[in-house]
Coordinates of C-alpha atoms and ligand atoms in Angstrom, one line a residue:
M85 CA 5.2 -28.6 13.9
I86 CA 8.1 -26.2 14.6
K87 CA 8.8 -26.1 18.3
S88 CA 11.0 -23.0 18.5
L89 CA 11.3 -20.0 16.3
L90 CA 13.8 -17.2 16.0
I91 CA 12.4 -13.9 14.6
A92 CA 15.1 -12.1 12.6
N93 CA 13.4 -8.7 12.9
R94 CA 12.3 -6.0 15.4
G95 CA 9.4 -3.7 16.2
E96 CA 5.8 -4.4 15.4
I97 CA 6.4 -7.3 13.0
A98 CA 8.5 -9.1 15.5
C99 CA 5.8 -8.6 18.1
R100 CA 3.1 -9.7 15.6
I101 CA 5.0 -13.0 14.9
I102 CA 5.6 -13.6 18.6
R103 CA 1.9 -13.3 19.3
T104 CA 0.9 -16.1 16.9
A105 CA 3.8 -18.3 17.8
R106 CA 2.9 -18.1 21.5
D107 CA -0.7 -18.9 20.7
M108 CA 0.6 -22.0 18.9
G109 CA 2.8 -23.1 21.8
I110 CA 6.0 -22.3 19.9
R111 CA 9.0 -21.0 21.9
T112 CA 10.2 -17.7 20.5
V113 CA 13.7 -16.2 20.3
A114 CA 14.2 -12.5 19.6
V115 CA 17.4 -10.8 18.4
Y116 CA 18.3 -7.3 19.2
S117 CA 20.8 -4.5 18.6
D118 CA 22.2 -2.1 21.2
A119 CA 19.3 0.4 20.6
D120 CA 16.7 -2.3 21.2
A121 CA 18.1 -3.8 24.4
T122 CA 14.8 -3.0 26.3
A123 CA 12.5 -3.1 23.2
L124 CA 9.0 -4.7 23.4
H125 CA 9.9 -7.5 21.1
V126 CA 12.8 -8.5 23.4
R127 CA 10.5 -8.5 26.4
R128 CA 7.8 -10.4 24.7
A129 CA 10.0 -13.3 23.5
D130 CA 10.9 -16.3 25.6
D131 CA 14.6 -15.8 24.8
A132 CA 16.6 -13.0 23.3
V133 CA 20.1 -12.7 21.8
H134 CA 22.1 -9.5 21.4
I135 CA 23.5 -9.4 17.8
G136 CA 25.4 -6.2 17.7
P137 CA 25.5 -2.4 17.4
S138 CA 22.4 -0.3 16.6
P139 CA 23.0 0.3 12.8
A140 CA 21.0 -2.5 11.0
R141 CA 24.0 -3.3 8.7
E142 CA 25.9 -4.3 11.9
S143 CA 23.1 -6.3 13.5
Y144 CA 19.7 -7.1 11.8
L145 CA 21.3 -7.4 8.4
V146 CA 24.2 -9.7 9.4
G147 CA 23.0 -13.2 8.4
E148 CA 25.8 -15.1 10.2
K149 CA 25.0 -13.4 13.5
I150 CA 21.4 -14.4 13.2
I151 CA 22.1 -18.0 12.3
A152 CA 24.6 -18.2 15.2
A153 CA 21.9 -16.9 17.5
A154 CA 19.5 -19.6 16.3
R155 CA 22.2 -22.2 16.9
A156 CA 23.0 -20.9 20.4
T157 CA 19.4 -21.0 21.5
G158 CA 18.3 -24.2 19.8
A159 CA 15.8 -22.4 17.6
E160 CA 14.7 -24.7 14.7
A161 CA 13.3 -22.1 12.4
I162 CA 13.8 -18.5 11.3
H163 CA 11.1 -16.1 10.4
P164 CA 12.5 -13.0 8.6
G165 CA 9.4 -10.7 9.0
Y166 CA 9.5 -8.0 6.3
G167 CA 12.3 -5.7 5.2
F168 CA 15.8 -6.5 6.5
L169 CA 16.8 -10.0 5.2
S170 CA 13.3 -11.2 4.2
E171 CA 13.9 -11.0 0.4
N172 CA 17.6 -12.0 0.5
A173 CA 17.9 -15.3 -1.3
E174 CA 21.4 -15.8 -0.2
F175 CA 20.4 -15.6 3.4
A176 CA 17.5 -17.9 2.9
Q177 CA 19.9 -20.4 1.4
S178 CA 22.3 -20.2 4.3
V179 CA 19.5 -20.7 6.8
I180 CA 18.6 -23.9 4.9
D181 CA 22.3 -24.9 4.6
A182 CA 22.6 -24.5 8.4
G183 CA 19.9 -27.2 8.8
L184 CA 17.3 -24.7 9.9
I185 CA 13.7 -24.1 8.6
W186 CA 13.3 -21.0 6.6
V187 CA 9.8 -19.5 7.1
G188 CA 9.5 -18.3 3.5
P189 CA 9.6 -19.3 -0.1
N190 CA 12.4 -21.3 -1.8
P191 CA 15.4 -19.1 -2.4
A192 CA 14.9 -19.8 -6.2
S193 CA 11.5 -18.1 -6.1
I194 CA 13.0 -15.0 -4.4
T195 CA 15.7 -14.8 -7.0
A196 CA 13.2 -15.3 -9.9
M197 CA 11.2 -12.3 -8.6
G198 CA 14.1 -10.3 -7.4
L199 CA 14.8 -8.2 -10.6
K200 CA 11.9 -6.4 -12.1
D201 CA 12.8 -7.1 -15.7
A202 CA 13.4 -10.9 -15.3
A203 CA 10.2 -11.1 -13.2
K204 CA 8.1 -9.3 -15.9
K205 CA 9.5 -11.6 -18.6
L206 CA 8.7 -14.7 -16.5
M207 CA 5.2 -13.4 -15.8
A208 CA 4.5 -12.6 -19.5
E209 CA 5.5 -16.2 -20.4
A210 CA 3.1 -17.5 -17.7
G211 CA 0.2 -15.6 -19.3
V212 CA 0.1 -12.8 -16.6
P213 CA -0.6 -9.4 -18.2
V214 CA 2.4 -7.1 -17.6
T215 CA 2.7 -3.3 -17.9
P216 CA 3.5 -2.5 -21.5
G217 CA 7.2 -1.5 -21.9
Y218 CA 10.7 -2.5 -22.8
M219 CA 12.5 -4.9 -20.4
G220 CA 15.4 -6.2 -22.5
E221 CA 19.1 -6.3 -22.2
N222 CA 20.0 -3.4 -24.5
Q223 CA 20.8 -0.4 -22.3
D224 CA 22.1 1.9 -25.1
P225 CA 20.5 5.4 -24.4
A226 CA 19.6 6.0 -28.1
F227 CA 18.0 2.6 -28.3
L228 CA 16.1 3.1 -25.0
A229 CA 14.9 6.5 -26.2
E230 CA 13.5 4.8 -29.4
R231 CA 11.7 2.3 -27.2
A232 CA 10.3 5.1 -25.0
A233 CA 8.9 6.8 -28.1
E234 CA 7.3 3.6 -29.3
I235 CA 5.7 3.0 -25.9
G236 CA 4.4 6.6 -26.0
Y237 CA 5.0 9.4 -23.4
P238 CA 4.7 9.7 -20.5
V239 CA 7.0 6.8 -19.6
L240 CA 8.5 5.5 -16.4
I241 CA 12.2 4.5 -16.2
K242 CA 12.6 1.9 -13.5
A243 CA 15.8 0.4 -12.0
V244 CA 15.4 -3.3 -12.4
A245 CA 16.9 -3.8 -8.9
G246 CA 15.0 -0.9 -7.4
G247 CA 12.7 -1.1 -4.4
G248 CA 11.0 1.1 -1.8
G249 CA 10.0 3.6 -4.5
K250 CA 13.6 4.4 -5.3
G251 CA 15.2 4.4 -8.7
M252 CA 12.2 5.6 -10.7
R253 CA 11.8 8.6 -13.1
K254 CA 8.7 9.7 -14.9
V255 CA 9.4 11.3 -18.2
D256 CA 6.8 13.4 -19.9
D257 CA 8.6 14.5 -22.9
A258 CA 11.1 12.9 -25.4
A259 CA 13.4 16.0 -24.9
D260 CA 14.0 15.0 -21.2
F261 CA 14.5 11.3 -21.7
V262 CA 18.3 11.1 -22.0
E263 CA 18.9 13.2 -18.9
A264 CA 16.3 11.4 -16.8
L265 CA 17.8 8.1 -17.9
A266 CA 21.3 9.1 -16.8
S267 CA 20.1 10.3 -13.4
C268 CA 18.0 7.1 -12.9
Q269 CA 21.0 5.0 -13.7
R270 CA 23.3 6.9 -11.4
E271 CA 20.8 6.4 -8.5
A272 CA 20.3 2.8 -9.4
S273 CA 24.0 2.0 -9.3
S274 CA 24.7 3.9 -6.1
S275 CA 21.6 2.5 -4.3
F276 CA 21.3 -1.0 -5.7
G277 CA 24.7 -1.7 -7.3
N278 CA 23.0 -2.3 -10.6
A279 CA 22.4 0.4 -13.2
H280 CA 20.1 -1.7 -15.4
V281 CA 16.7 -0.1 -16.1
L282 CA 13.5 -1.0 -17.9
I283 CA 11.0 1.4 -19.6
E284 CA 7.3 1.3 -18.8
K285 CA 4.3 3.0 -20.0
Y286 CA 3.3 5.5 -17.3
I287 CA -0.1 4.6 -16.2
Q288 CA -2.6 7.4 -15.9
R289 CA -4.7 7.5 -12.8
P290 CA -2.8 4.5 -11.4
R291 CA -4.2 2.4 -8.7
H292 CA -2.1 0.0 -6.7
I293 CA -3.9 -3.3 -6.3
E294 CA -2.2 -6.4 -4.9
V295 CA -3.3 -10.0 -4.3
Q296 CA -2.3 -12.0 -1.3
V297 CA -1.3 -15.5 -2.4
F298 CA -0.3 -18.6 -0.4
G299 CA 1.4 -21.8 -1.4
D300 CA 2.4 -25.0 0.5
K301 CA 5.0 -27.6 -0.1
H302 CA 2.4 -29.9 -1.6
G303 CA 1.8 -27.8 -4.7
N304 CA -1.4 -26.1 -3.5
I305 CA -1.7 -22.4 -4.1
V306 CA -4.6 -20.2 -3.1
H307 CA -5.3 -16.4 -3.1
L308 CA -6.8 -14.4 -0.3
F309 CA -8.3 -11.7 -2.4
E310 CA -7.0 -8.2 -3.1
R311 CA -5.9 -5.2 -1.1
D312 CA -5.9 -1.6 -2.4
C313 CA -2.8 0.4 -1.5
S314 CA -3.3 3.4 -3.8
L315 CA -2.9 6.0 -1.1
Q316 CA 0.8 6.6 -1.3
R317 CA 3.2 9.4 -0.6
R318 CA 6.3 9.3 -2.7
H319 CA 5.5 5.7 -3.7
Q320 CA 5.2 4.6 0.0
K321 CA 1.9 3.2 1.2
V322 CA -0.1 5.3 3.7
I323 CA -3.5 3.7 3.9
E324 CA -4.3 0.1 2.8
E325 CA -7.7 -1.5 2.6
A326 CA -9.4 -4.8 1.5
P327 CA -11.2 -5.4 -0.6
A328 CA -10.5 -2.8 -3.3
P329 CA -13.3 -0.2 -3.7
G330 CA -15.1 -0.5 -7.0
M331 CA -13.9 -4.0 -7.8
D332 CA -16.6 -6.2 -9.3
E333 CA -16.7 -10.0 -8.9
A334 CA -15.8 -10.8 -12.5
T335 CA -12.7 -8.5 -12.4
R336 CA -11.7 -9.8 -9.0
E337 CA -11.9 -13.4 -10.3
Q338 CA -9.7 -12.6 -13.3
L339 CA -7.2 -10.7 -11.2
C340 CA -6.9 -13.3 -8.5
A341 CA -6.6 -16.1 -11.1
A342 CA -3.7 -14.2 -12.7
A343 CA -2.0 -13.9 -9.3
V344 CA -2.3 -17.6 -8.7
R345 CA -0.8 -18.2 -12.2
A346 CA 2.1 -15.9 -11.2
A347 CA 2.7 -17.8 -8.0
K348 CA 2.5 -21.1 -9.7
A349 CA 5.1 -20.0 -12.3
V350 CA 7.7 -19.8 -9.5
D351 CA 6.5 -22.8 -7.4
Y352 CA 5.6 -20.5 -4.7
V353 CA 5.6 -21.6 -1.0
G354 CA 4.4 -19.5 1.9
A355 CA 2.9 -16.0 1.9
G356 CA 3.5 -13.8 -1.1
T357 CA 2.0 -10.7 -2.7
I358 CA 1.5 -10.0 -6.4
E359 CA 1.4 -6.3 -7.0
F360 CA -0.6 -4.9 -9.9
I361 CA -1.1 -1.5 -11.3
A362 CA -4.5 -0.5 -12.7
D363 CA -5.4 2.3 -15.0
A364 CA -8.5 3.5 -13.2
S365 CA -9.4 6.4 -15.6
D366 CA -12.5 4.3 -16.5
G367 CA -13.1 2.3 -13.4
L368 CA -11.4 -1.0 -12.6
R369 CA -11.3 -3.2 -15.7
A370 CA -9.6 -6.5 -16.0
D371 CA -7.9 -5.6 -19.3
R372 CA -6.4 -2.5 -17.7
I373 CA -4.6 -4.2 -14.7
W374 CA -1.0 -5.2 -15.2
F375 CA 1.6 -7.2 -13.1
M376 CA 4.1 -4.9 -11.5
E377 CA 6.1 -7.1 -9.1
M378 CA 6.0 -9.8 -6.6
N379 CA 6.9 -9.5 -2.9
T380 CA 8.2 -12.8 -1.7
R381 CA 7.4 -12.3 2.0
L382 CA 4.7 -11.2 4.5
Q383 CA 3.6 -7.6 3.8
V384 CA 3.3 -4.7 6.2
E385 CA -0.4 -4.5 5.3
H386 CA -1.2 -8.2 5.8
P387 CA -3.6 -7.4 8.7
V388 CA -6.4 -6.1 6.4
T389 CA -6.5 -9.4 4.6
E390 CA -6.6 -11.2 8.0
E391 CA -9.5 -9.1 9.1
I392 CA -11.7 -9.8 6.0
T393 CA -10.8 -13.5 5.7
G394 CA -10.5 -14.6 9.4
V395 CA -7.1 -16.2 8.5
D396 CA -4.1 -15.7 10.7
L397 CA -1.4 -15.4 8.0
V398 CA 1.5 -15.9 10.4
E399 CA -0.1 -19.2 11.6
W400 CA -0.4 -20.3 8.0
Q401 CA 3.3 -19.4 7.4
L402 CA 4.4 -21.5 10.4
R403 CA 2.2 -24.4 9.4
V404 CA 3.4 -24.4 5.8
A405 CA 7.0 -24.1 6.9
S406 CA 6.4 -27.1 9.1
G407 CA 5.3 -29.1 6.1
E408 CA 1.6 -29.0 6.6
A409 CA -0.9 -28.5 3.8
L410 CA -2.7 -25.2 3.5
P411 CA -5.4 -25.1 6.2
K412 CA -8.1 -24.0 3.7
R413 CA -9.0 -24.7 0.0
Q414 CA -9.9 -21.8 -2.3
D415 CA -13.6 -22.5 -2.0
E416 CA -13.4 -22.2 1.7
L417 CA -12.1 -18.7 1.6
A418 CA -14.5 -15.7 1.4
I419 CA -14.5 -12.0 2.0
N420 CA -16.3 -10.8 5.1
G421 CA -16.9 -7.1 5.4
W422 CA -14.2 -4.4 4.9
A423 CA -10.9 -3.6 6.6
M424 CA -8.6 -0.6 6.6
E425 CA -5.2 0.2 8.0
V426 CA -3.2 3.4 8.5
R427 CA 0.5 3.6 9.3
L428 CA 1.0 5.8 12.2
Y429 CA 4.5 7.3 11.9
A430 CA 6.6 9.4 14.2
E431 CA 7.1 12.2 11.7
N432 CA 6.0 15.8 11.3
P433 CA 4.0 16.5 8.2
A434 CA 4.5 20.2 8.8
T435 CA 8.3 19.9 8.3
G436 CA 8.1 17.8 5.1
F437 CA 7.5 14.6 7.1
L438 CA 10.9 14.7 8.9
P439 CA 11.1 11.8 11.4
S440 CA 10.3 12.9 14.9
I441 CA 12.7 10.9 17.1
G442 CA 12.5 10.6 20.9
S443 CA 10.8 9.0 23.8
L444 CA 7.1 8.2 23.9
D445 CA 6.3 9.8 27.2
H446 CA 2.6 9.5 26.6
L447 CA 1.1 6.8 24.3
A448 CA -2.4 5.6 24.2
F449 CA -4.4 3.8 21.6
P450 CA -8.2 3.4 21.2
E451 CA -9.4 0.1 22.5
E452 CA -11.9 -0.5 19.6
L453 CA -9.2 -1.0 17.0
R454 CA -6.6 -3.7 16.3
I455 CA -3.3 -2.1 17.0
D456 CA -0.1 -3.8 15.8
T457 CA 2.8 -2.0 17.5
G458 CA 6.3 -2.6 18.7
V459 CA 6.4 0.1 21.3
E460 CA 4.8 1.0 24.6
E461 CA 4.4 4.2 26.7
G462 CA 7.9 5.1 27.9
G463 CA 9.5 3.5 24.8
E464 CA 11.6 5.2 22.2
V465 CA 11.4 6.0 18.5
S466 CA 15.0 5.3 17.6
P467 CA 16.8 7.2 14.8
F468 CA 18.2 3.9 13.6
Y469 CA 15.1 2.3 12.1
D470 CA 11.8 3.0 10.4
P471 CA 9.9 5.5 12.5
M472 CA 6.6 3.6 12.4
I473 CA 4.8 3.7 15.7
A474 CA 1.9 1.4 15.0
K475 CA -0.6 0.2 12.4
L476 CA -4.2 1.0 13.3
I477 CA -6.5 -1.5 11.8
A478 CA -10.3 -1.2 11.6
W479 CA -13.0 -3.7 10.5
G480 CA -16.6 -2.9 9.5
Q481 CA -19.5 -4.5 7.7
N482 CA -18.8 -2.2 4.8
R483 CA -16.3 0.4 3.7
N484 CA -18.1 3.4 5.4
A485 CA -18.3 1.5 8.7
A486 CA -14.6 0.5 8.6
S487 CA -13.6 4.0 7.7
A488 CA -15.7 5.6 10.4
E489 CA -14.3 3.2 12.9
L490 CA -10.7 4.1 11.8
R491 CA -11.5 7.8 11.9
N492 CA -12.6 7.6 15.5
G493 CA -9.6 5.5 16.3
I494 CA -7.3 8.2 14.9
D495 CA -9.0 10.8 17.1
G496 CA -8.5 8.6 20.1
T497 CA -4.8 8.1 19.5
E498 CA -2.5 10.0 21.9
V499 CA 1.2 10.4 21.4
W500 CA 3.5 12.9 23.1
P501 CA 6.0 14.5 22.7
V502 CA 6.9 12.8 19.5
K503 CA 5.1 14.3 16.6
T504 CA 2.9 12.0 14.4
N505 CA 1.1 12.0 11.1
A506 CA -2.2 11.3 13.0
G507 CA -3.8 14.6 12.0
F508 CA -2.7 14.1 8.4
L509 CA -4.2 10.5 8.3
G510 CA -7.5 11.8 9.7
R511 CA -7.8 14.5 7.1
L512 CA -6.9 12.0 4.4
L513 CA -9.9 9.8 5.5
D514 CA -12.1 12.9 5.4
L515 CA -11.3 13.7 1.8
P516 CA -14.5 13.4 -0.3
E517 CA -12.5 11.4 -3.0
F518 CA -11.4 8.9 -0.4
A519 CA -14.9 8.7 1.1
S520 CA -16.3 7.8 -2.3
G521 CA -13.5 5.3 -3.1
D522 CA -12.2 7.5 -5.9
V523 CA -8.6 6.8 -5.0
D524 CA -5.4 6.8 -7.1
T525 CA -1.7 7.0 -6.3
G526 CA -1.6 10.7 -7.0
L527 CA -4.4 11.7 -4.6
I528 CA -2.1 12.6 -1.7
A529 CA 0.3 14.6 -3.8
R530 CA -2.6 16.6 -5.3
E531 CA -4.1 17.4 -1.9
V532 CA -0.9 17.6 0.1
D533 CA -1.4 21.3 1.1
T534 CA -4.8 20.7 2.7
L535 CA -3.6 17.4 4.2
V536 CA -0.4 18.9 5.7
T537 CA -1.6 22.2 7.0
P538 CA -3.9 21.5 9.9
P539 CA -7.0 23.7 9.8
E540 CA -6.4 26.0 12.9
P541 CA -8.1 23.9 15.5
E542 CA -11.3 25.4 17.0
T543 CA -9.9 27.4 19.9
D544 CA -13.0 26.7 21.9
E545 CA -12.7 23.0 21.3
L546 CA -9.1 22.9 22.5
L547 CA -9.7 25.1 25.5
E548 CA -12.7 23.1 26.4
A549 CA -10.5 20.0 26.3
A550 CA -7.8 21.6 28.3
A551 CA -10.1 23.0 30.9
L552 CA -11.8 19.6 31.2
L553 CA -8.5 18.0 31.7
C554 CA -7.4 20.5 34.3
A555 CA -10.7 20.1 36.1
S556 CA -10.2 16.4 36.5
P557 CA -6.5 16.0 37.1
G558 CA -6.8 12.3 38.0
Q559 CA -7.8 11.4 34.5
S560 CA -5.5 10.5 31.6
P561 CA -4.1 12.2 29.7
V562 CA -2.6 14.5 32.2
S563 CA 1.2 14.5 32.0
A564 CA 2.9 13.2 35.1
A565 CA 6.0 15.1 34.4
L566 CA 5.4 18.4 36.2
G567 CA 7.7 21.3 36.1
F568 CA 5.9 23.4 38.6
R569 CA 2.8 23.5 40.8
L570 CA -0.3 25.5 40.7
N571 CA -1.2 27.1 44.0
A572 CA -4.7 27.1 43.0
P573 CA -7.8 28.1 44.9
S574 CA -10.9 26.1 44.2
R575 CA -11.6 28.5 41.4
A576 CA -8.8 29.9 39.4
E577 CA -8.4 32.1 36.5
A578 CA -5.4 31.1 34.5
R579 CA -3.8 32.0 31.3
I580 CA -2.9 29.1 29.0
L581 CA 0.0 29.3 26.7
D582 CA 0.0 26.9 23.8
D583 CA 2.9 25.6 21.7
S584 CA 2.3 28.1 19.0
G585 CA 2.9 30.9 21.5
A586 CA -0.7 32.1 21.6
T587 CA -2.2 32.8 25.0
H588 CA -5.8 32.1 26.2
D589 CA -7.4 33.1 29.4
V590 CA -9.6 30.4 30.9
V591 CA -11.4 29.9 34.1
F592 CA -10.8 26.6 35.9
S593 CA -13.2 25.5 38.5
E594 CA -12.7 22.8 41.0
V595 CA -9.0 22.6 40.7
D596 CA -7.7 20.0 43.2
E597 CA -5.3 21.9 45.3
D598 CA -3.3 18.8 46.2
H599 CA -2.9 17.8 42.6
P600 CA -0.4 19.6 40.5
T601 CA -2.3 20.4 37.4
A602 CA 0.1 22.8 35.8
D603 CA 1.0 20.8 32.8
V604 CA -1.7 19.3 30.7
L605 CA -1.9 17.5 27.4
A606 CA -4.8 17.8 25.1
F607 CA -5.5 15.7 22.0
V608 CA -8.1 17.0 19.6
S609 CA -8.6 15.3 16.2
G610 CA -5.1 13.9 16.0
F611 CA -3.8 17.3 17.1
A612 CA -1.6 17.2 20.2
R613 CA -1.0 20.2 22.4
R614 CA 0.5 20.7 25.7
Y615 CA -0.8 23.5 27.9
V616 CA 1.2 25.2 30.6
L617 CA -0.7 27.2 33.1
A618 CA 0.7 30.6 33.9
Q619 CA 0.4 32.2 37.3
P620 CA -0.7 35.7 37.9
R621 CA 2.1 38.2 38.6
G622 CA 3.8 37.8 41.9
S623 CA 2.8 34.4 42.9
G624 CA 5.6 32.0 43.5
L625 CA 6.3 29.2 41.1
G626 CA 8.4 26.5 42.6
A627 CA 9.7 23.2 41.4
V628 CA 8.4 20.0 42.9
G629 CA 9.8 16.6 43.5
D630 CA 13.5 16.2 42.6
G631 CA 14.4 19.8 42.9
A632 CA 14.7 20.4 39.2
I633 CA 13.8 24.0 38.4
L634 CA 12.3 23.9 34.9
S635 CA 11.2 26.8 32.9
P636 CA 7.4 26.6 33.0
M637 CA 7.1 28.3 29.6
P638 CA 9.3 29.8 26.9
G639 CA 10.6 33.2 28.0
R640 CA 13.5 35.3 29.0
I641 CA 15.4 35.2 32.3
I642 CA 15.5 38.8 33.6
A643 CA 17.2 38.2 37.0
V644 CA 19.1 35.5 38.8
D645 CA 19.2 36.0 42.5
V646 CA 21.4 33.0 43.6
T647 CA 24.8 31.6 42.7
A648 CA 25.8 28.0 42.3
G649 CA 26.6 26.3 45.6
Q650 CA 24.6 28.8 47.6
S651 CA 22.3 27.6 50.4
V652 CA 18.7 28.5 49.9
A653 CA 15.6 28.3 52.1
K654 CA 12.3 26.9 51.0
G655 CA 10.3 29.6 49.2
Q656 CA 13.4 31.7 48.5
K657 CA 13.4 33.4 45.2
L658 CA 15.9 31.9 42.7
L659 CA 15.3 33.7 39.5
T660 CA 12.8 35.7 37.5
L661 CA 11.4 34.7 34.2
E662 CA 9.6 37.1 31.8
A663 CA 7.1 35.4 29.7
M664 CA 3.8 36.5 28.1
K665 CA 4.6 40.0 29.2
M666 CA 4.5 39.0 32.8
E667 CA 7.2 38.3 35.4
H668 CA 7.3 35.0 37.2
S669 CA 9.4 34.2 40.2
L670 CA 10.8 30.7 40.5
T671 CA 11.4 29.7 44.1
A672 CA 13.2 26.9 46.0
P673 CA 10.8 24.0 46.6
F674 CA 12.7 23.0 49.8
D675 CA 15.7 24.0 51.9
G676 CA 18.9 23.0 50.2
V677 CA 21.8 24.2 48.0
V678 CA 21.9 25.3 44.4
A679 CA 23.6 22.2 43.0
E680 CA 23.3 23.3 39.4
L681 CA 22.6 26.7 37.8
N682 CA 22.1 27.1 34.0
A683 CA 20.4 30.5 34.0
E684 CA 21.9 33.9 33.3
A685 CA 20.1 37.2 33.0
G686 CA 19.1 38.0 29.4
M687 CA 19.0 34.3 28.4
Q688 CA 16.1 33.0 26.2
V689 CA 14.8 29.7 27.5
Q690 CA 12.5 27.0 26.1
V691 CA 9.7 25.4 28.0
E692 CA 11.0 22.8 30.4
A693 CA 14.6 23.9 30.1
L694 CA 16.5 22.9 33.3
L695 CA 17.3 26.3 34.8
A696 CA 18.6 25.1 38.2
R697 CA 18.6 22.1 40.5
I698 CA 18.2 22.3 44.2
E699 CA 19.7 19.5 46.3
A700 CA 18.0 19.1 49.7
S701 CA 20.1 19.9 52.7
A702 CA 20.9 16.9 54.8
E703 CA 18.6 17.8 57.8
S704 CA 15.6 18.8 55.7
Ligands
ADP233 P1 9.2 -0.4 -5.7 O1 9.8 -1.8 -5.9 O2 10.3 0.6 -5.6 O3 8.2 -0.4 -4.6 P2 7.1 -0.6 -7.8 O4 7.5 -1.1 -9.1 O5 6.4 -1.6 -6.8 O6 8.5 -0.1 -7.1 O7 6.3 0.7 -7.9 C1 6.0 1.5 -6.8 C2 4.9 2.5 -7.1 O8 5.2 3.3 -8.2 C3 3.6 1.8 -7.4 O9 2.8 1.4 -6.3 C4 2.9 2.9 -8.2 O10 2.3 3.8 -7.4 C5 4.0 3.5 -9.0 N1 4.2 3.0 -10.3 C6 4.9 1.9 -10.6 N2 4.9 1.6 -12.0 C7 4.1 2.6 -12.5 C8 3.7 2.9 -13.9 N3 4.0 2.1 -14.9 N4 2.9 3.9 -14.0 C9 2.5 4.7 -13.0 N5 2.9 4.5 -11.7 C10 3.7 3.5 -11.5

């Protein structure tokens, strides 16, 4: 058995691999870029090697640096995770040439499946049904247009070297073919350095169904059943589940047998996935499911397979790489229950899913779910890498149970201030089509408006949550970062300003006078809000702690009573902020000097803007 393992990856998958390696008594070595110096995967590993600047092409994608790190730390094997160098046959070969163990398939298998056209031809020869289409050498536009007409519109033009949903064009009408072809070829050559395309029949009501396969170095190959990954946004998976809804035993058997044939055709070793596309306009039928491509690595969504089979796929990878035979025979593998996974992303659905980068000041996950993550509270979502925060994985006796468990888990997920797709994911699970298993790859796009626009949260619900949180300040999730302090009597009437600018009057009872409860986070149905309590006119708002005078709410500075460098006494008025049609005085929290002043009369300020900083005088 391998005794030490270098993980050539980061984030959740590096942490996932480290977890199993540790359980198996294998020493782990992490690699990291500048941006990841304090990342979780680095802290979890026994050893860690810095491999360069933050951009992946200068660190995680540089094979020589990774091999050098393995040499320097005495690691015997390299696990590539997914993405980065995981499907790079050249890298796999150089790992082997360096005398190290490559935790993955033979480089030749990666190459055979690397280009979509060659892979399809190989699969067709092995008796695996492939999507009808043209996958030949001739790239003449007029010739390809003839093939498209033969296949019948709509067709899909696909870059043979494409990946990640890039380099694809759907064409509905012969008149648009030539232009779509040219644009696809341009994208293919700039993104993948290869302009070759293939033409495929565009499948109506497509469902994405994939089969997990596993091979060892002794010629054994098994499958671990299917996953359904039909819920996609722009060809990227959003929810994955296993098994596939509506799959009957006979169809499953035929599909999984085809997947094993596919793996055998390339002498597959290790964990792999055969992706199929199904035309689900008439349910799932074996004669309407076709090979799409093979991923020669561990998949992001592997946990759902683990949950229904009880197999630790990373453990199998490490055993197989060490030369052991597969731990189980096909007849020892069975499906138990149902599993579902959602990908929680740091992105804002309301702004077209733009990544939401920044620090994770507050991060809490529900305990009932399996959470695969690479970050902790206080960590960062870095602009350099994929902004996935975590995978939330639920298991249940049946599909409804798994989905209900996941739905609760989404509600119990708390992330701040980074924005997430949690609300979007929750609403997706709530769709009647999803609930009934009537899924296809177009569902999200058809429903995107409802999914993206949150139904205005029940004000009562939110206020209740906020009031509850204020009333019990010791309880999470109350933000620890407080800009000001509430001089509250045991019963206070306060005005709450929410992020959207709306104000709400609420009564708080039993406010703990010693506990600053001015700043409160509320999470309702994947919807995150921060509340700032406003004081009635005339009462002094003062900074606490380090002397930072932060704007307690968005507003306008109407007067500044001090100048930089001036000495001030505790309680002295510093400036006046107008917000919510009220004036608020900000006062000095202790005796000191105005060390920093960023406020000017007339200025608009955001919540938490640093307006001034008081430095305590020596004697105070
Ligand atoms: P990539 O390698 O870029 O991920 P794939 O070939 O795996 O590309 O296809 C990605 C997704 O595109 C599939 O999951 C499916 O949703 C859609 N797709 C691919 N081929 C077809 C097709 N022939 N008809 C309809 N949709 C397709």
